[in-house]
């Protein structure tokens, strides 16, 4: 009953403008044929997940999904929706900035939302943006093992021009994709660690299935290319387990016989988690354990020592995706199916080489 009521309320929310006040609890109980306890549980859950927000002594309201809206000085009547899995961290921060900057140049409105790596929330955001009258969509799918058939069917049925970032929905292989070249990124990161003298290199990620293709696959291929031995105990891949749990597992890895002397991280956030585990073990980043990240985010210079990381050209990714979407939407010419950017390594002090 709880799941069914939650599903129905989400479906109704999708058709309501942001900041619409929901009916009182007794009316909701009557509308959805549910007990007060069930309604309270659903409303609490939807507030926590960002669908709703509560105002004390006033009521519960529909949340605005937009994280950022650029309003040009000379609106063209065009409106683009953007859904990213995260907001303000790693590559998302640069993509958001790129899209808002370029939208002002083109004179279009952009609404940017975050799915929180949740497939259900992503589908709800797609429906809400379509109801808001978007002319096109830029979508980075969440790193989650889930069914996306309903979202794909909705985009196809409504004929929404869509450009994907990093990866497509499985049922929409014919849509344009803008992404970094993960193979080059993997090889360059491993080459750098190898050239600095690290040999027992571990791979860590807390991003589930996406890690297997874009991180683990490149890691294994690069190790083989450079003739480095593979130890299965040096691979730690989970699907968004709590941060503290992940840190403890890295600590355990570092306490084993023949521990890693370097970490190849899925992104800069993961690198920050490794830093904490290394320090807790009484070790030194770079001297005892090298760490290399990916995204070249603002966090790199905030870590001590600063983090060596791969710049995946996130700012250019966002601008290019918007260019392709405008080309796609206006039918100027068939959009390119694949656009790959070659990443660039930014060397800092996190993996200068092991020292006695």
Short mmCIF file of C-alpha atoms in Angstrom, two decimals:
data_model
loop_
_atom_site.label_atom_id
_atom_site.label_comp_id
_atom_site.label_asym_id
_atom_site.label_seq_id
_atom_site.Cartn_x
_atom_site.Cartn_y
_atom_site.Cartn_z
CA UNK A 1 0.00 0.00 0.00
CA UNK A 2 2.80 2.41 0.91
CA UNK A 3 4.62 1.93 -2.42
CA UNK A 4 1.42 2.23 -4.44
CA UNK A 5 0.34 5.45 -2.70
CA UNK A 6 3.84 6.88 -3.13
CA UNK A 7 3.82 6.05 -6.85
CA UNK A 8 0.41 7.70 -7.34
CA UNK A 9 1.36 10.87 -5.44
CA UNK A 10 4.58 11.21 -7.45
CA UNK A 11 2.56 10.86 -10.67
CA UNK A 12 0.19 13.63 -9.51
CA UNK A 13 3.07 15.88 -8.41
CA UNK A 14 4.54 15.74 -11.93
CA UNK A 15 1.57 17.66 -13.32
CA UNK A 16 1.62 20.40 -10.64
CA UNK A 17 3.58 23.68 -10.85
CA UNK A 18 6.38 24.16 -8.28
CA UNK A 19 5.29 25.53 -4.90
CA UNK A 20 1.72 24.23 -5.25
CA UNK A 21 0.29 23.46 -1.82
CA UNK A 22 -0.92 19.88 -1.30
CA UNK A 23 -4.35 19.24 0.24
CA UNK A 24 -4.55 18.63 3.99
CA UNK A 25 -3.79 15.14 5.30
CA UNK A 26 -7.46 14.09 5.77
CA UNK A 27 -8.19 14.98 2.15
CA UNK A 28 -5.12 13.05 0.97
CA UNK A 29 -6.28 10.01 2.96
CA UNK A 30 -9.63 10.21 1.22
CA UNK A 31 -8.13 10.85 -2.23
CA UNK A 32 -5.71 7.92 -2.11
CA UNK A 33 -7.80 5.55 0.02
CA UNK A 34 -5.00 5.25 2.57
CA UNK A 35 -4.58 5.56 6.32
CA UNK A 36 -3.14 8.66 7.97
CA UNK A 37 -0.04 6.66 8.95
CA UNK A 38 0.61 5.65 5.33
CA UNK A 39 0.09 9.21 4.04
CA UNK A 40 2.45 10.60 6.72
CA UNK A 41 5.15 8.06 5.78
CA UNK A 42 4.83 8.86 2.07
CA UNK A 43 4.93 12.64 2.60
CA UNK A 44 7.99 12.35 4.87
CA UNK A 45 9.76 10.19 2.30
CA UNK A 46 8.94 12.53 -0.60
CA UNK A 47 10.21 15.54 1.37
CA UNK A 48 13.49 13.72 2.04
CA UNK A 49 13.82 12.81 -1.66
CA UNK A 50 13.23 16.36 -2.88
CA UNK A 51 9.77 15.98 -4.42
CA UNK A 52 8.09 18.07 -1.69
CA UNK A 53 9.00 20.52 1.05
CA UNK A 54 7.17 21.41 4.27
CA UNK A 55 6.59 24.86 5.79
CA UNK A 56 5.85 24.85 9.50
CA UNK A 57 2.24 25.78 10.30
CA UNK A 58 1.55 26.27 6.60
CA UNK A 59 1.55 22.92 4.79
CA UNK A 60 3.40 20.76 2.27
CA UNK A 61 4.35 22.09 -1.15
CA UNK A 62 5.63 20.78 -4.48
CA UNK A 63 9.37 21.34 -4.69
CA UNK A 64 10.95 23.12 -7.65
CA UNK A 65 13.23 20.56 -9.36
CA UNK A 66 15.47 23.26 -10.81
CA UNK A 67 18.90 23.79 -9.28
CA UNK A 68 19.80 26.61 -11.65
CA UNK A 69 17.83 28.63 -14.16
CA UNK A 70 19.52 31.08 -16.51
CA UNK A 71 17.21 33.82 -17.72
CA UNK A 72 18.66 35.58 -20.78
CA UNK A 73 18.15 39.27 -21.33
CA UNK A 74 16.48 38.62 -24.70
CA UNK A 75 14.48 35.39 -24.38
CA UNK A 76 14.13 33.44 -27.60
CA UNK A 77 11.24 31.31 -26.43
CA UNK A 78 13.47 28.22 -26.40
CA UNK A 79 13.71 26.18 -23.22
CA UNK A 80 16.19 23.34 -22.58
CA UNK A 81 16.00 20.89 -19.69
CA UNK A 82 19.12 19.33 -18.15
CA UNK A 83 19.22 16.37 -15.75
CA UNK A 84 22.52 15.44 -14.10
CA UNK A 85 23.00 12.71 -11.47
CA UNK A 86 24.77 15.06 -9.03
CA UNK A 87 24.95 18.77 -8.33
CA UNK A 88 27.96 20.98 -7.66
CA UNK A 89 30.62 18.25 -7.35
CA UNK A 90 33.13 16.56 -9.67
CA UNK A 91 32.26 17.07 -13.36
CA UNK A 92 28.70 18.27 -12.60
CA UNK A 93 29.87 21.67 -11.34
CA UNK A 94 31.74 22.47 -14.56
CA UNK A 95 28.95 21.13 -16.79
CA UNK A 96 26.38 23.28 -14.97
CA UNK A 97 28.59 26.36 -15.33
CA UNK A 98 29.23 25.64 -19.00
CA UNK A 99 25.53 25.24 -19.79
CA UNK A 100 24.43 28.40 -18.00
CA UNK A 101 27.26 30.45 -19.54
CA UNK A 102 26.56 29.26 -23.08
CA UNK A 103 22.77 29.51 -22.69
CA UNK A 104 23.16 33.23 -22.01
CA UNK A 105 25.21 33.59 -25.19
CA UNK A 106 22.58 31.73 -27.23
CA UNK A 107 19.69 33.52 -25.53
CA UNK A 108 17.83 30.42 -24.29
CA UNK A 109 16.39 29.32 -20.97
CA UNK A 110 17.98 26.35 -19.20
CA UNK A 111 16.54 24.45 -16.25
CA UNK A 112 19.09 22.20 -14.51
CA UNK A 113 17.96 19.39 -12.19
CA UNK A 114 19.62 16.55 -10.28
CA UNK A 115 18.38 12.96 -10.23
CA UNK A 116 20.52 11.99 -7.25
CA UNK A 117 21.48 8.79 -9.11
CA UNK A 118 17.86 7.65 -8.74
CA UNK A 119 16.09 6.19 -11.78
CA UNK A 120 12.58 6.91 -10.46
CA UNK A 121 13.43 10.53 -9.71
CA UNK A 122 15.02 10.87 -13.15
CA UNK A 123 11.79 9.67 -14.79
CA UNK A 124 9.74 12.09 -12.69
CA UNK A 125 12.02 14.99 -13.67
CA UNK A 126 11.77 14.06 -17.37
CA UNK A 127 7.97 14.10 -17.15
CA UNK A 128 7.92 17.42 -15.26
CA UNK A 129 10.27 19.08 -17.74
CA UNK A 130 8.16 17.84 -20.67
CA UNK A 131 5.05 19.22 -18.97
CA UNK A 132 6.90 22.53 -18.58
CA UNK A 133 7.28 22.69 -22.37
CA UNK A 134 10.99 22.06 -22.93
CA UNK A 135 12.22 22.04 -26.54
CA UNK A 136 15.02 19.56 -25.85
CA UNK A 137 16.80 17.63 -23.12
CA UNK A 138 20.42 17.03 -22.07
CA UNK A 139 20.55 13.92 -19.92
CA UNK A 140 23.29 12.18 -17.95
CA UNK A 141 21.80 8.87 -16.76
CA UNK A 142 22.28 7.84 -13.12
CA UNK A 143 24.89 5.22 -12.25
CA UNK A 144 22.30 2.72 -11.12
CA UNK A 145 21.25 -0.73 -12.26
CA UNK A 146 17.59 -0.14 -13.07
CA UNK A 147 15.00 -0.28 -15.82
CA UNK A 148 14.79 2.83 -17.98
CA UNK A 149 12.23 1.56 -20.50
CA UNK A 150 9.51 3.88 -19.22
CA UNK A 151 11.74 6.96 -19.55
CA UNK A 152 12.92 5.93 -23.02
CA UNK A 153 9.33 5.32 -24.14
CA UNK A 154 8.24 8.72 -22.80
CA UNK A 155 11.02 10.60 -24.62
CA UNK A 156 10.34 8.68 -27.83
CA UNK A 157 6.57 9.12 -27.63
CA UNK A 158 6.83 12.87 -27.00
CA UNK A 159 9.59 13.20 -29.64
CA UNK A 160 11.85 15.14 -27.31
CA UNK A 161 15.27 15.84 -28.92
CA UNK A 162 17.76 14.39 -26.43
CA UNK A 163 21.54 14.55 -26.14
CA UNK A 164 23.20 12.19 -23.66
CA UNK A 165 26.28 12.83 -21.54
CA UNK A 166 28.73 10.03 -20.61
CA UNK A 167 26.25 7.23 -21.46
CA UNK A 168 22.88 6.63 -23.10
CA UNK A 169 19.74 4.95 -21.83
CA UNK A 170 19.87 1.36 -23.14
CA UNK A 171 16.83 1.79 -25.40
CA UNK A 172 18.05 5.03 -27.01
CA UNK A 173 21.29 4.01 -28.74
CA UNK A 174 20.48 6.12 -31.79
CA UNK A 175 20.62 9.43 -29.89
CA UNK A 176 23.71 11.71 -29.82
CA UNK A 177 26.30 11.03 -27.11
CA UNK A 178 28.94 13.46 -25.80
CA UNK A 179 31.57 11.86 -23.57
CA UNK A 180 35.24 11.82 -22.58
CA UNK A 181 37.48 9.12 -24.02
CA UNK A 182 37.63 6.78 -21.01
CA UNK A 183 40.26 4.57 -22.63
CA UNK A 184 42.75 7.42 -23.00
CA UNK A 185 41.96 8.62 -19.48
CA UNK A 186 42.60 5.17 -18.03
CA UNK A 187 45.85 4.62 -19.88
CA UNK A 188 47.23 8.04 -19.04
CA UNK A 189 46.46 7.71 -15.35
CA UNK A 190 48.06 4.24 -15.15
CA UNK A 191 51.06 5.40 -17.21
CA UNK A 192 51.65 8.25 -14.77
CA UNK A 193 51.47 6.00 -11.68
CA UNK A 194 53.76 3.44 -13.33
CA UNK A 195 56.28 6.09 -14.37
CA UNK A 196 56.49 7.34 -10.77
CA UNK A 197 57.38 3.87 -9.46
CA UNK A 198 54.08 2.61 -8.09
CA UNK A 199 53.44 -1.08 -8.76
CA UNK A 200 50.65 -2.38 -6.46
CA UNK A 201 47.89 -0.14 -7.78
CA UNK A 202 44.35 -0.54 -6.43
CA UNK A 203 41.05 0.50 -8.09
CA UNK A 204 38.26 2.01 -5.95
CA UNK A 205 34.76 3.20 -6.81
CA UNK A 206 31.45 3.66 -5.03
CA UNK A 207 29.39 4.19 -8.20
CA UNK A 208 28.06 0.72 -8.94
CA UNK A 209 27.74 -0.74 -12.42
CA UNK A 210 29.11 2.29 -14.29
CA UNK A 211 32.46 1.66 -12.61
CA UNK A 212 32.80 -1.76 -14.22
CA UNK A 213 32.80 -0.38 -17.75
CA UNK A 214 34.31 3.08 -17.40
CA UNK A 215 36.73 2.52 -14.50
CA UNK A 216 37.47 -1.14 -13.78
CA UNK A 217 37.69 -2.17 -17.45
CA UNK A 218 40.18 0.60 -18.27
CA UNK A 219 42.13 -0.09 -15.07
CA UNK A 220 42.56 -3.80 -15.88
CA UNK A 221 43.49 -3.14 -19.51
CA UNK A 222 46.04 -0.49 -18.52
CA UNK A 223 47.65 -2.74 -15.89
CA UNK A 224 48.06 -5.49 -18.46
CA UNK A 225 49.56 -3.07 -20.98
CA UNK A 226 52.19 -1.91 -18.47
CA UNK A 227 52.89 -5.44 -17.25
CA UNK A 228 51.61 -4.84 -13.71
CA UNK A 229 50.38 -7.84 -11.69
CA UNK A 230 46.70 -8.00 -10.82
CA UNK A 231 45.52 -8.72 -7.29
CA UNK A 232 41.71 -9.14 -6.96
CA UNK A 233 42.01 -7.96 -3.34
CA UNK A 234 43.06 -4.56 -4.72
CA UNK A 235 39.68 -3.91 -6.38
CA UNK A 236 36.94 -2.28 -4.28
CA UNK A 237 33.74 -1.45 -6.16
CA UNK A 238 30.41 -0.80 -4.43
CA UNK A 239 27.12 0.91 -5.23
CA UNK A 240 26.99 4.01 -3.01
CA UNK A 241 27.56 2.42 0.39
CA UNK A 242 27.87 4.86 3.33
CA UNK A 243 31.08 6.89 3.27
CA UNK A 244 32.33 5.67 6.64
CA UNK A 245 31.86 2.04 5.62
CA UNK A 246 33.84 2.63 2.42
CA UNK A 247 36.68 4.30 4.34
CA UNK A 248 36.93 1.34 6.72
CA UNK A 249 37.15 -1.07 3.79
CA UNK A 250 40.01 0.93 2.28
CA UNK A 251 41.73 0.88 5.68
CA UNK A 252 41.36 -2.91 5.75
CA UNK A 253 42.92 -3.11 2.28
CA UNK A 254 45.88 -1.04 3.49
CA UNK A 255 46.37 -3.26 6.55
CA UNK A 256 46.73 -6.52 4.58
CA UNK A 257 50.05 -8.13 3.60
CA UNK A 258 51.30 -6.55 0.35
CA UNK A 259 48.95 -3.55 0.54
CA UNK A 260 48.41 -1.16 -2.40
CA UNK A 261 51.04 1.51 -2.89
CA UNK A 262 48.70 3.62 -5.07
CA UNK A 263 44.99 4.14 -5.74
CA UNK A 264 43.34 4.64 -9.14
CA UNK A 265 40.08 6.39 -8.19
CA UNK A 266 36.77 6.63 -10.07
CA UNK A 267 36.62 10.39 -9.45
CA UNK A 268 37.97 13.13 -7.20
CA UNK A 269 35.37 12.46 -4.51
CA UNK A 270 36.64 8.89 -4.25
CA UNK A 271 40.19 10.22 -4.04
CA UNK A 272 39.18 12.35 -1.04
CA UNK A 273 37.82 9.23 0.67
CA UNK A 274 41.14 7.43 0.02
CA UNK A 275 43.03 10.39 1.53
CA UNK A 276 41.08 9.99 4.75
CA UNK A 277 41.71 6.24 4.94
CA UNK A 278 45.43 6.72 4.27
CA UNK A 279 45.75 9.32 7.03
CA UNK A 280 43.83 7.14 9.49
CA UNK A 281 46.35 4.36 8.87
CA UNK A 282 49.17 6.74 9.78
CA UNK A 283 50.49 6.79 6.21
CA UNK A 284 51.48 9.63 3.89
CA UNK A 285 49.76 10.46 0.62
CA UNK A 286 52.31 10.26 -2.22
CA UNK A 287 55.29 9.11 -0.11
CA UNK A 288 53.60 5.89 1.12
CA UNK A 289 50.47 5.72 -1.02
CA UNK A 290 49.96 7.51 -4.34
CA UNK A 291 46.47 8.73 -5.24
CA UNK A 292 45.16 9.78 -8.65
CA UNK A 293 41.65 11.06 -9.38
CA UNK A 294 39.46 11.98 -12.31
CA UNK A 295 37.41 15.13 -13.13
CA UNK A 296 40.04 17.72 -12.14
CA UNK A 297 37.42 19.35 -9.92
CA UNK A 298 37.86 22.32 -7.57
CA UNK A 299 38.48 19.81 -4.77
CA UNK A 300 41.91 18.91 -6.20
CA UNK A 301 43.62 22.06 -4.88
CA UNK A 302 41.74 21.87 -1.57
CA UNK A 303 43.24 18.50 -0.63
CA UNK A 304 46.63 18.17 1.09
CA UNK A 305 48.72 17.41 -0.85
CA UNK A 306 46.91 18.67 -3.97
CA UNK A 307 45.45 15.85 -6.07
CA UNK A 308 46.76 14.75 -9.46
CA UNK A 309 43.68 14.29 -11.63
CA UNK A 310 42.45 13.78 -15.17
CA UNK A 311 40.65 16.73 -16.74
CA UNK A 312 37.82 15.11 -18.75
CA UNK A 313 36.98 18.43 -20.48
CA UNK A 314 33.68 18.77 -18.58
CA UNK A 315 33.24 22.44 -19.49
CA UNK A 316 33.58 21.63 -23.21
CA UNK A 317 31.23 18.64 -22.80
CA UNK A 318 28.41 20.88 -21.60
CA UNK A 319 28.89 23.49 -24.33
CA UNK A 320 29.13 20.86 -27.07
CA UNK A 321 26.01 19.04 -25.83
CA UNK A 322 24.02 22.28 -26.03
CA UNK A 323 25.37 23.02 -29.52
CA UNK A 324 24.37 19.54 -30.73
CA UNK A 325 20.94 19.83 -29.12
CA UNK A 326 20.26 23.11 -30.91
CA UNK A 327 21.42 21.56 -34.18
CA UNK A 328 19.27 18.48 -33.50
CA UNK A 329 16.20 20.52 -32.52
CA UNK A 330 16.37 22.95 -35.44
CA UNK A 331 17.02 20.16 -37.97
CA UNK A 332 19.91 22.12 -39.44
CA UNK A 333 21.73 18.85 -40.18
CA UNK A 334 21.89 15.34 -38.71
CA UNK A 335 23.67 15.56 -35.34
CA UNK A 336 26.86 13.52 -34.82
CA UNK A 337 26.13 10.24 -33.06
CA UNK A 338 29.36 10.20 -31.03
CA UNK A 339 31.49 13.12 -29.83
CA UNK A 340 34.50 12.11 -27.72
CA UNK A 341 36.92 14.46 -25.99
CA UNK A 342 40.52 13.57 -25.22
CA UNK A 343 41.26 14.18 -21.52
CA UNK A 344 44.36 15.89 -20.14
CA UNK A 345 46.30 14.94 -17.00
CA UNK A 346 46.98 17.68 -14.42
CA UNK A 347 49.97 16.66 -12.30
CA UNK A 348 50.07 17.82 -8.69
CA UNK A 349 51.69 16.35 -5.55
CA UNK A 350 49.52 13.32 -4.68
CA UNK A 351 51.61 10.73 -6.52
CA UNK A 352 55.20 11.90 -6.90
CA UNK A 353 56.55 8.40 -6.20
CA UNK A 354 57.07 6.12 -3.17
CA UNK A 355 59.75 7.17 -0.67
CA UNK A 356 61.39 5.39 2.24
#
